[in-house]
Coordinates of C-alpha atoms in Angstrom, one line a residue:
X1 CA 83.7 -16.9 20.2
X2 CA 81.7 -14.4 18.2
X3 CA 79.2 -16.0 15.7
X4 CA 79.1 -14.9 12.2
X5 CA 75.4 -14.4 10.8
X6 CA 75.2 -15.8 7.3
X7 CA 72.9 -15.0 4.5
X8 CA 70.8 -18.0 5.3
X9 CA 70.3 -16.9 8.6
X10 CA 68.9 -13.6 7.5
X11 CA 66.6 -15.3 5.1
X12 CA 65.3 -17.6 7.7
X13 CA 64.7 -14.8 10.3
X14 CA 63.2 -12.1 8.0
X15 CA 59.5 -13.4 7.7
X16 CA 59.3 -13.9 11.4
X17 CA 60.0 -10.2 12.0
X18 CA 56.9 -9.2 10.0
X19 CA 54.5 -11.9 10.9
X20 CA 52.7 -10.0 13.7
X21 CA 52.0 -7.1 11.4
X22 CA 50.5 -9.4 8.7
X23 CA 48.1 -10.8 11.2
X24 CA 47.0 -7.4 12.3
X25 CA 46.2 -6.5 8.7
X26 CA 44.3 -9.6 8.3
X27 CA 42.3 -8.9 11.5
X28 CA 41.5 -5.4 10.4
X29 CA 40.2 -6.8 7.0
X30 CA 38.1 -9.5 8.8
X31 CA 36.7 -7.2 11.4
X32 CA 36.9 -3.7 10.0
X33 CA 35.3 -4.2 6.6
X34 CA 32.1 -5.8 7.9
X35 CA 31.9 -3.1 10.7
X36 CA 32.2 -0.4 8.0
X37 CA 29.6 -2.1 5.7
X38 CA 27.3 -2.4 8.7
X39 CA 27.9 1.4 9.4
X40 CA 27.0 2.2 5.9
X41 CA 23.9 0.1 5.8
X42 CA 22.8 1.8 8.9
X43 CA 23.4 5.3 7.6
X44 CA 21.4 4.3 4.5
X45 CA 18.5 2.8 6.5
X46 CA 18.4 6.1 8.5
X47 CA 18.6 8.1 5.2
X48 CA 15.7 5.9 3.7
X49 CA 13.5 6.3 6.7
X50 CA 13.9 10.2 6.8
X51 CA 13.2 10.6 3.2
X52 CA 10.1 8.3 3.4
X53 CA 8.8 10.3 6.3
X54 CA 9.3 13.5 4.3
X55 CA 7.6 12.0 1.2
X56 CA 4.6 10.9 3.3
X57 CA 4.3 14.1 5.0
X58 CA 4.6 15.8 1.7
X59 CA 1.8 13.9 0.1
X60 CA -0.5 14.5 3.0
X61 CA 0.3 18.1 3.2
X62 CA -0.3 18.5 -0.6
X63 CA -3.8 16.9 -0.2
X64 CA -4.7 19.2 2.6
X65 CA -3.6 22.2 0.8
X66 CA -5.6 21.3 -2.3
X67 CA -8.7 20.9 -0.2
X68 CA -8.2 24.2 1.5
X69 CA -8.1 25.7 -1.9
X70 CA -11.5 24.3 -2.6
X71 CA -10.4 21.4 -4.8
X72 CA -11.5 17.8 -4.1
X73 CA -8.8 15.2 -3.5
X74 CA -9.6 11.7 -2.5
X75 CA -7.5 8.5 -2.2
X76 CA -6.7 5.6 0.0
X77 CA -3.1 4.5 0.8
X78 CA -0.8 2.9 3.4
X79 CA 2.1 5.4 3.2
X80 CA 5.5 4.9 1.8
X81 CA 7.1 1.4 1.6
X82 CA 9.7 -0.2 -0.7
X83 CA 12.8 -0.5 1.5
X84 CA 15.5 -0.8 0.6
X85 CA 15.7 -0.2 -3.1
X86 CA 12.8 2.2 -3.8
X87 CA 10.2 4.5 -2.3
X88 CA 6.9 3.1 -3.2
X89 CA 3.3 4.1 -2.8
X90 CA 0.0 2.6 -3.9
X91 CA -2.9 5.1 -4.3
X92 CA -6.4 3.3 -4.4
X93 CA -9.5 4.8 -5.8
X94 CA -7.9 8.2 -6.6
X95 CA -10.2 11.2 -7.6
X96 CA -9.3 14.7 -8.0
X97 CA -11.4 17.8 -9.1
X98 CA -9.4 21.0 -9.7
X99 CA -11.4 24.3 -9.7
X100 CA -9.7 27.0 -11.9
X101 CA -10.7 30.4 -13.2
X102 CA -11.2 28.9 -16.6
X103 CA -13.1 25.8 -15.6
X104 CA -13.0 22.5 -13.7
X105 CA -10.5 19.6 -14.4
X106 CA -11.4 16.3 -13.0
X107 CA -9.8 12.9 -13.0
X108 CA -10.9 9.6 -11.4
X109 CA -9.0 6.4 -12.0
X110 CA -7.9 3.0 -11.1
X111 CA -5.2 2.0 -8.4
X112 CA -1.9 3.8 -9.2
X113 CA 1.5 2.5 -8.3
X114 CA 4.2 5.2 -7.9
X115 CA 7.9 4.6 -7.5
X116 CA 10.9 6.7 -6.9
X117 CA 14.7 5.5 -6.8
X118 CA 16.5 6.5 -3.6
X119 CA 19.4 7.9 -5.7
X120 CA 17.2 10.1 -7.9
X121 CA 14.5 12.1 -5.9
X122 CA 13.6 14.2 -9.0
X123 CA 11.7 11.5 -10.9
X124 CA 8.5 9.5 -10.2
X125 CA 7.4 6.7 -12.2
X126 CA 3.6 5.9 -12.1
X127 CA 1.9 2.9 -13.5
X128 CA -1.9 1.8 -13.7
X129 CA -3.5 -1.0 -15.5
X130 CA -7.1 0.1 -14.8
X131 CA -9.5 2.7 -16.5
X132 CA -9.1 6.3 -16.1
X133 CA -11.5 9.2 -16.9
X134 CA -10.5 12.8 -17.4
X135 CA -12.9 15.7 -17.9
X136 CA -12.5 19.5 -18.4
X137 CA -15.6 21.7 -18.0
X138 CA -15.2 25.2 -19.2
X139 CA -16.3 28.1 -16.8
X140 CA -19.7 29.5 -17.9
X141 CA -20.3 26.9 -20.4
X142 CA -22.0 23.6 -20.3
X143 CA -19.7 22.0 -22.8
X144 CA -17.2 19.3 -21.5
X145 CA -14.2 17.5 -23.0
X146 CA -13.8 14.0 -21.7
X147 CA -10.9 11.6 -22.2
X148 CA -10.9 7.9 -21.1
X149 CA -8.0 5.3 -21.3
X150 CA -7.8 1.6 -20.4
X151 CA -4.3 2.1 -18.7
X152 CA -1.3 4.5 -18.4
X153 CA 2.3 4.9 -17.5
X154 CA 3.6 8.3 -16.7
X155 CA 6.9 10.0 -15.5
X156 CA 7.1 13.3 -13.5
X157 CA 10.3 15.2 -13.3
X158 CA 11.0 17.9 -10.8
X159 CA 13.3 21.0 -10.8
X160 CA 15.7 21.5 -8.0
X161 CA 13.2 23.9 -6.3
X162 CA 10.7 21.0 -6.2
X163 CA 8.4 22.5 -9.0
X164 CA 7.2 20.1 -11.6
X165 CA 9.6 20.1 -14.6
X166 CA 8.1 17.7 -17.1
X167 CA 5.4 15.2 -17.3
X168 CA 4.9 12.4 -19.8
X169 CA 1.9 10.1 -20.0
X170 CA 1.6 7.1 -22.1
X171 CA -2.1 6.2 -22.7
X172 CA -3.5 2.9 -23.9
X173 CA -6.6 3.0 -26.1
X174 CA -7.5 6.7 -25.4
X175 CA -11.0 8.1 -26.3
X176 CA -11.4 11.7 -26.7
X177 CA -14.9 13.1 -26.7
X178 CA -15.3 16.7 -27.8
X179 CA -18.1 18.9 -26.5
X180 CA -20.0 18.5 -29.7
X181 CA -20.1 14.8 -29.2
X182 CA -17.3 14.0 -31.8
X183 CA -15.3 10.9 -30.7
X184 CA -11.7 10.3 -31.6
X185 CA -10.3 6.9 -30.7
X186 CA -6.6 5.7 -30.9
X187 CA -4.6 2.6 -30.3
X188 CA -2.1 4.5 -28.2
X189 CA -0.9 8.0 -27.5
X190 CA 1.8 9.7 -25.7
X191 CA 1.6 13.4 -24.3
X192 CA 4.5 15.3 -22.7
X193 CA 4.6 18.7 -21.2
X194 CA 7.7 20.7 -20.1
X195 CA 7.7 23.8 -18.0
X196 CA 10.5 26.1 -17.2
X197 CA 11.5 26.7 -13.6
X198 CA 10.9 30.6 -14.1
X199 CA 7.8 31.7 -15.9
X200 CA 8.2 33.7 -19.0
X201 CA 8.2 37.5 -18.9
X202 CA 8.3 38.2 -22.6
X203 CA 7.7 36.4 -25.9
X204 CA 11.3 35.4 -26.3
X205 CA 11.0 33.0 -23.2
X206 CA 9.4 29.6 -23.2
X207 CA 6.1 29.1 -21.5
X208 CA 6.3 25.4 -22.1
X209 CA 6.9 22.6 -24.5
X210 CA 4.4 20.0 -25.8
X211 CA 5.0 16.8 -27.4
X212 CA 2.3 14.5 -28.8
X213 CA 2.6 11.2 -30.4
X214 CA -0.6 9.3 -31.5
X215 CA -1.0 5.9 -33.3
X216 CA -3.9 4.4 -35.1
X217 CA -6.3 7.3 -34.6
X218 CA -9.7 6.4 -36.1
X219 CA -11.7 9.4 -37.4
X220 CA -15.3 10.1 -36.5
X221 CA -17.9 8.9 -39.1
X222 CA -18.2 11.3 -41.9
X223 CA -14.8 13.0 -41.2
X224 CA -11.6 12.9 -43.1
X225 CA -8.3 14.3 -43.5
X226 CA -6.7 12.8 -46.7
X227 CA -9.3 9.9 -46.5
X228 CA -11.6 8.7 -43.9
X229 CA -9.4 5.8 -42.9
X230 CA -7.5 5.8 -39.6
X231 CA -4.5 8.0 -39.2
X232 CA -1.4 5.8 -39.1
X233 CA 0.7 8.3 -36.9
X234 CA 0.5 11.8 -35.8
X235 CA 3.3 13.5 -34.0
X236 CA 4.5 17.1 -33.1
X237 CA 6.9 18.8 -30.8
X238 CA 5.9 22.4 -30.1
X239 CA 7.5 25.2 -28.0
X240 CA 5.0 27.9 -26.8
X241 CA 6.7 31.3 -26.1
X242 CA 5.4 34.2 -24.2
X243 CA 3.4 34.6 -21.1
X244 CA -0.2 33.8 -20.8
X245 CA -2.4 35.1 -18.1
X246 CA -5.0 33.5 -16.1
X247 CA -7.6 35.8 -17.7
X248 CA -10.6 34.4 -19.7
X249 CA -9.5 32.5 -22.7
X250 CA -10.1 35.2 -25.3
X251 CA -8.6 37.9 -23.2
X252 CA -5.6 35.8 -22.4
X253 CA -5.0 34.7 -26.1
X254 CA -5.3 38.5 -27.2
X255 CA -2.9 39.7 -24.7
X256 CA -0.4 36.7 -25.7
X257 CA -0.9 37.7 -29.3
X258 CA -0.4 41.3 -28.9
X259 CA 2.7 40.7 -26.9
X260 CA 4.4 38.6 -29.7
X261 CA 3.6 35.2 -28.5
X262 CA 4.3 32.3 -31.0
X263 CA 4.3 28.7 -31.3
X264 CA 7.3 27.0 -32.6
X265 CA 6.4 23.9 -34.2
X266 CA 9.9 22.3 -33.9
X267 CA 8.7 19.1 -35.9
X268 CA 5.5 17.4 -37.0
X269 CA 4.8 14.2 -38.7
X270 CA 1.7 12.8 -40.3
X271 CA 1.0 9.4 -42.1
X272 CA -2.2 8.3 -43.7
X273 CA -2.5 6.0 -46.6
X274 CA 0.0 7.0 -49.3
X275 CA 0.8 10.3 -47.8
X276 CA 3.7 10.9 -45.3
X277 CA 4.6 14.5 -44.2
X278 CA 7.3 15.8 -41.9
X279 CA 8.4 19.3 -41.3
X280 CA 8.4 22.4 -39.0
X281 CA 6.6 25.7 -38.8
X282 CA 6.0 28.9 -36.8
X283 CA 2.3 29.7 -35.8
X284 CA 0.8 32.9 -34.3
X285 CA -2.8 34.3 -34.1
X286 CA -4.2 36.8 -36.5
X287 CA -6.5 39.6 -35.6
X288 CA -9.4 37.3 -35.3
X289 CA -7.5 34.9 -33.0
X290 CA -7.2 32.4 -35.9
X291 CA -4.1 30.5 -36.4
X292 CA -1.7 31.8 -39.2
X293 CA 2.0 30.8 -40.0
X294 CA 4.4 29.3 -42.4
X295 CA 6.7 26.4 -42.5
X296 CA 8.5 23.7 -44.7
X297 CA 7.3 20.3 -45.3
X298 CA 8.8 17.3 -46.8
X299 CA 6.2 14.9 -48.3
X300 CA 6.3 11.4 -49.9
X301 CA 3.3 10.1 -51.7
X302 CA 2.2 13.5 -52.7
X303 CA 1.3 12.6 -56.2
X304 CA -1.1 10.0 -55.2
X305 CA -2.5 12.2 -52.4
X306 CA -3.2 15.0 -54.8
X307 CA -5.0 12.7 -57.1
X308 CA -7.2 11.4 -54.1
X309 CA -8.0 15.1 -53.1
X310 CA -8.9 15.9 -56.8
X311 CA -11.0 12.8 -57.3
X312 CA -13.0 13.6 -54.1
X313 CA -13.5 17.2 -55.2
X314 CA -11.5 18.7 -52.4
X315 CA -9.3 20.5 -54.8
X316 CA -11.3 22.4 -57.3
X317 CA -10.6 21.4 -61.0
X318 CA -9.3 25.0 -61.7
X319 CA -6.5 24.2 -59.2
X320 CA -5.8 20.7 -60.1
X321 CA -3.6 21.3 -63.0
X322 CA -1.4 23.8 -60.9
X323 CA -1.2 21.2 -58.1
X324 CA 0.0 18.6 -60.4
X325 CA 2.5 20.8 -62.1
X326 CA 3.9 22.0 -58.7
X327 CA 4.5 18.4 -57.4
X328 CA 6.0 17.3 -60.8
X329 CA 8.5 20.3 -60.9
X330 CA 9.5 19.9 -57.4
X331 CA 9.8 16.1 -57.0
X332 CA 13.3 14.7 -56.3
X333 CA 14.4 11.2 -55.1
X334 CA 14.7 10.9 -51.5
X335 CA 17.2 9.1 -49.4
X336 CA 15.3 5.8 -50.1
X337 CA 15.0 6.5 -53.7
X338 CA 11.2 7.4 -53.6
X339 CA 10.0 10.7 -54.9
X340 CA 9.7 13.3 -52.4
X341 CA 8.9 17.0 -52.3
X342 CA 10.1 19.7 -50.1
X343 CA 8.2 23.0 -50.1
X344 CA 6.7 25.8 -48.2
X345 CA 3.3 25.5 -46.5
X346 CA 1.3 28.4 -45.3
X347 CA -1.8 29.1 -43.3
X348 CA -3.5 32.4 -43.8
X349 CA -7.1 33.5 -43.8
X350 CA -8.1 29.8 -42.9
X351 CA -6.6 28.8 -46.1
X352 CA -3.8 26.1 -46.3
X353 CA -1.5 26.5 -49.3
X354 CA 1.0 24.2 -50.7
X355 CA 3.6 26.5 -52.2
X356 CA 1.7 28.9 -54.4
X357 CA -1.4 26.5 -54.6
X358 CA -4.2 27.0 -52.3
X359 CA -5.3 23.5 -51.1
X360 CA -8.2 23.7 -48.6
X361 CA -10.0 25.8 -46.2
X362 CA -10.1 25.2 -42.4
X363 CA -13.2 25.8 -40.2
X364 CA -12.6 28.9 -37.9
X365 CA -12.0 28.2 -34.2
X366 CA -14.7 29.4 -31.8
X367 CA -12.9 30.4 -28.5
X368 CA -15.1 30.1 -25.4

């Protein structure tokens, strides 16, 4: 007698038909996924080791190359460490002396800790909590610039070719000593340099970009800007255009000027006492290799600043009336409601002029 299969039989037998396949899937997950993770971990470990070896060889090759060029490079280190999350190196007692046609650049510092992320090989982060001393000695001259700092943090970026793209250094309590013995001290300063991958061939192309940000800069005794008090903040962002050769400074600057080289001051800011200035400008060199240019500034506290300069005799009495009248005519409420003035600023024949009013004369630059 033929048996009739009912719906209940079908429902009862259906899961049993797929049970082996479900177990196979679970087995793959339980075994396959760990195996895959172990394979990926092994591949990453191999990648990390290869890169670490290349970095270590690169550091040693660079040091040997610099010594072969006549420069002095000294440091102690134990190679690359930091597996698995970073490439790390500690440089103890670092000291470098670069010899260039224009002079010698020296650096001696405390222990440096360098870090690089395995997923970003175009950036190095550097930290040091000790003292560092930099010096620059001009060729054929006994004068020397010196810079010391109690600590630094730096970031170095690279182009795809491996050439340095940008460098930013944050300095704690920097002290700058000029060749004439003048000393400038600050609470903190940041200096950043950017370089194109291809050097410029004409004045329309960038040679480099400089950014400077200084806080709490004390002026030397007897020196002043608006007053002799410390400068609250000083910042600039400038782009240098046009090629500069490795010739002596005067010859290089003359060739750069004659080729149309300029400095685009993208922005600058200055704050001291009641005065606050922001703006931009374009600068070049005149026939005597002295800076000249023009720009636009927006200033707050100008009325008080002008009165300080008049009181201290820095603006002659015959110009005081014109300076006051100019500010009064141009003052308008700013975004914060305080009076501000936007006007042209020029530098020509060593004289800084605020609109049509000459303000003060700069000392000429003596190039080595």
